[in-house]
Amino acid sequence: MFANYIIRRITNDSNDIKSEKVRVKVGYISGIVGIIINSLLFAVKLFVGMISGSVAIMADSFNNLSDASSCIITIIGFKLSSMPADKEHPFGHGRLEYISALIVAFMVMVVGLQFVKTSFERIFNPSEITFEMIPFILLLISILFKVFLAMFNGSLGKKIESSALKASAFDSIGDVITTSVVALSFLASKFTKIPIDGYIGLIVSLIILYSSFSLIKETLNPLIGEAPDEKLVAGINEGVMAFDHIIGVHDLMIHNYGPGKIMASIHAEVPANLDLITVHEVIDDAEKKLSSKFNIILVIHMDPVSLDNKEINETRAELEKIIKYNPLIESMHDFRMVGKGEHKNLIFDVVVYNDKVKKISSEKEIIDQLTEAIKDIHPSYNCVITIDKKYA
């Protein structure tokens, strides 16, 4: 609810939630709230750890200190990622938000490694833990604060589609688990003299390391070049097909240059006998409307398709029938027939299932199979086949 209130105040109840200006403001607010709460939790847990002598609580306190530092990096990341495009970076600096999230993940990992060492030292050199009720209650209260941060950042991150805020929310969920384990071990020290503090500290450290590895994986994917969102892919395909005169689409490619900085290109098939001016107006209209709808830069390439030539239509139908029964091929596009008389070149692209091709066959084998199948029907036809990859 608090996250919704923040969004409403920033956007003034408008619909520009994912605009760059709103994203930066949300990032600032999330970072400031995180710095205040995590700094407070660090001070409280450090105090509790020092008076109780618990290494597990001390580890948890410095985990909160790293979280406060992470919030500072998040703020810097949002600031830098909002810088306008320049000569060296024509698509802006949006990926810096991913890099800031990656830095946060590595900081969490360093904290985890440090306290793995400290916990082992405590296991081999145990010391007595002093249980007191007020410090225990403070630990329970700190858990509630972390639950709030997880929900707050998770809600904000989902609304503005921010990997950095989602990473912060994920980190807070891990902190809820670790602090809960620490609180239970602290409570157990009241009833037993068994030196479990070092073991609990080790568990907490391993949980922190697991969280950091998960965060690194999540933030590296968009930097390396992960597959685009399926809803966006479906939305673009369906959106282009909804326009008049467009009879097919293929070769959709989506490039992510950071949140709100996505470029996409797609090929749209149109009847070859259609007036060029008419086609251009349709394509231009589709680019503008869909770019605005999905907050992307969309470029549409026109592919003319012959629909009134009987020989071409019959040959295309034969080829589609052959492809239909080939489990390695998903679809065909850009079909053309070139030449006169009996000897003709059939030029077309086929989209293959990448995972199946790698396991079962090679691209050359697919081309040979198609060529042989077509030769059985039309011995005088020559095939020029391009194997196409599915990028979206």
PDB file of N, CA and C in Angstrom, residues 14 20 24 76 91 107 135 149 156 173 178 197 200 212 248 260 285-286 304 309-310 314 338 359 391:
ATOM      1  N   SER A  14      -1.193   9.941 -12.869  1.00  0.00           N
ATOM      2  CA  SER A  14      -1.180   9.778 -14.327  1.00  0.00           C
ATOM      3  C   SER A  14      -0.694   8.378 -14.669  1.00  0.00           C
ATOM      4  N   GLU A  20      11.130   7.697 -17.738  1.00  0.00           N
ATOM      5  CA  GLU A  20      12.466   7.797 -17.137  1.00  0.00           C
ATOM      6  C   GLU A  20      12.457   8.691 -15.901  1.00  0.00           C
ATOM      7  N   VAL A  24      13.545   7.325 -12.047  1.00  0.00           N
ATOM      8  CA  VAL A  24      14.627   7.901 -11.237  1.00  0.00           C
ATOM      9  C   VAL A  24      14.105   8.303  -9.858  1.00  0.00           C
ATOM     10  N   ILE A  76      22.897   5.755  -7.123  1.00  0.00           N
ATOM     11  CA  ILE A  76      23.875   6.185  -8.138  1.00  0.00           C
ATOM     12  C   ILE A  76      23.559   5.547  -9.488  1.00  0.00           C
ATOM     13  N   PHE A  91      22.305   4.930 -27.602  1.00  0.00           N
ATOM     14  CA  PHE A  91      21.064   4.378 -27.060  1.00  0.00           C
ATOM     15  C   PHE A  91      20.936   4.640 -25.557  1.00  0.00           C
ATOM     16  N   MET A 107      28.787  -7.189  -3.533  1.00  0.00           N
ATOM     17  CA  MET A 107      28.968  -6.724  -2.157  1.00  0.00           C
ATOM     18  C   MET A 107      28.346  -7.703  -1.172  1.00  0.00           C
ATOM     19  N   PRO A 135      17.195  -7.432  23.745  1.00  0.00           N
ATOM     20  CA  PRO A 135      17.862  -7.640  22.456  1.00  0.00           C
ATOM     21  C   PRO A 135      17.119  -8.627  21.548  1.00  0.00           C
ATOM     22  N   LEU A 149      10.605  -3.875   3.839  1.00  0.00           N
ATOM     23  CA  LEU A 149      11.491  -3.499   2.728  1.00  0.00           C
ATOM     24  C   LEU A 149      11.316  -4.433   1.533  1.00  0.00           C
ATOM     25  N   LEU A 156       7.575  -1.769  -5.895  1.00  0.00           N
ATOM     26  CA  LEU A 156       8.099  -0.703  -6.747  1.00  0.00           C
ATOM     27  C   LEU A 156       8.820  -1.281  -7.973  1.00  0.00           C
ATOM     28  N   ILE A 173      14.349 -10.409   1.332  1.00  0.00           N
ATOM     29  CA  ILE A 173      13.727 -11.702   1.662  1.00  0.00           C
ATOM     30  C   ILE A 173      14.766 -12.632   2.279  1.00  0.00           C
ATOM     31  N   THR A 178      17.595 -15.089   7.195  1.00  0.00           N
ATOM     32  CA  THR A 178      18.808 -15.160   8.018  1.00  0.00           C
ATOM     33  C   THR A 178      18.577 -14.609   9.421  1.00  0.00           C
ATOM     34  N   ASP A 197      26.213 -21.191  18.059  1.00  0.00           N
ATOM     35  CA  ASP A 197      26.300 -19.870  17.442  1.00  0.00           C
ATOM     36  C   ASP A 197      27.137 -19.881  16.160  1.00  0.00           C
ATOM     37  N   ILE A 200      25.222 -21.650  13.368  1.00  0.00           N
ATOM     38  CA  ILE A 200      24.152 -20.797  12.855  1.00  0.00           C
ATOM     39  C   ILE A 200      24.748 -19.658  12.010  1.00  0.00           C
ATOM     40  N   SER A 212      23.559 -13.998  -3.021  1.00  0.00           N
ATOM     41  CA  SER A 212      24.427 -13.190  -3.892  1.00  0.00           C
ATOM     42  C   SER A 212      24.604 -13.848  -5.259  1.00  0.00           C
ATOM     43  N   GLY A 248       1.588 -11.467 -42.667  1.00  0.00           N
ATOM     44  CA  GLY A 248       2.507 -12.329 -41.935  1.00  0.00           C
ATOM     45  C   GLY A 248       3.662 -11.542 -41.345  1.00  0.00           C
ATOM     46  N   GLY A 260      13.214   0.643 -20.333  1.00  0.00           N
ATOM     47  CA  GLY A 260      12.639   1.735 -21.099  1.00  0.00           C
ATOM     48  C   GLY A 260      13.441   2.124 -22.319  1.00  0.00           C
ATOM     49  N   ASP A 285       2.474   3.913 -39.821  1.00  0.00           N
ATOM     50  CA  ASP A 285       1.458   4.017 -38.768  1.00  0.00           C
ATOM     51  C   ASP A 285       1.688   2.946 -37.701  1.00  0.00           C
ATOM     52  N   ALA A 286       2.013   1.735 -38.150  1.00  0.00           N
ATOM     53  CA  ALA A 286       2.259   0.630 -37.209  1.00  0.00           C
ATOM     54  C   ALA A 286       3.476   0.913 -36.335  1.00  0.00           C
ATOM     55  N   PRO A 304       7.526  -8.017 -49.672  1.00  0.00           N
ATOM     56  CA  PRO A 304       6.413  -8.265 -50.605  1.00  0.00           C
ATOM     57  C   PRO A 304       6.234  -9.758 -50.866  1.00  0.00           C
ATOM     58  N   ASN A 309       0.055 -15.309 -58.415  1.00  0.00           N
ATOM     59  CA  ASN A 309       0.731 -16.168 -59.383  1.00  0.00           C
ATOM     60  C   ASN A 309       0.439 -17.625 -59.026  1.00  0.00           C
ATOM     61  N   LYS A 310      -0.245 -18.326 -59.917  1.00  0.00           N
ATOM     62  CA  LYS A 310      -0.684 -19.689 -59.632  1.00  0.00           C
ATOM     63  C   LYS A 310       0.489 -20.632 -59.388  1.00  0.00           C
ATOM     64  N   GLU A 314       1.185 -22.563 -55.846  1.00  0.00           N
ATOM     65  CA  GLU A 314       1.182 -24.029 -55.781  1.00  0.00           C
ATOM     66  C   GLU A 314       2.504 -24.556 -55.231  1.00  0.00           C
ATOM     67  N   VAL A 338      12.516 -17.469 -58.856  1.00  0.00           N
ATOM     68  CA  VAL A 338      13.261 -16.658 -59.828  1.00  0.00           C
ATOM     69  C   VAL A 338      13.621 -17.517 -61.041  1.00  0.00           C
ATOM     70  N   LYS A 359      21.018 -31.108 -31.238  1.00  0.00           N
ATOM     71  CA  LYS A 359      21.014 -32.477 -30.720  1.00  0.00           C
ATOM     72  C   LYS A 359      20.859 -33.519 -31.825  1.00  0.00           C
ATOM     73  N   TYR A 391      15.242 -15.380 -32.750  1.00  0.00           N
ATOM     74  CA  TYR A 391      15.849 -14.525 -31.751  1.00  0.00           C
ATOM     75  C   TYR A 391      14.845 -14.033 -30.694  1.00  0.00           C
TER      76      TYR A 391
END
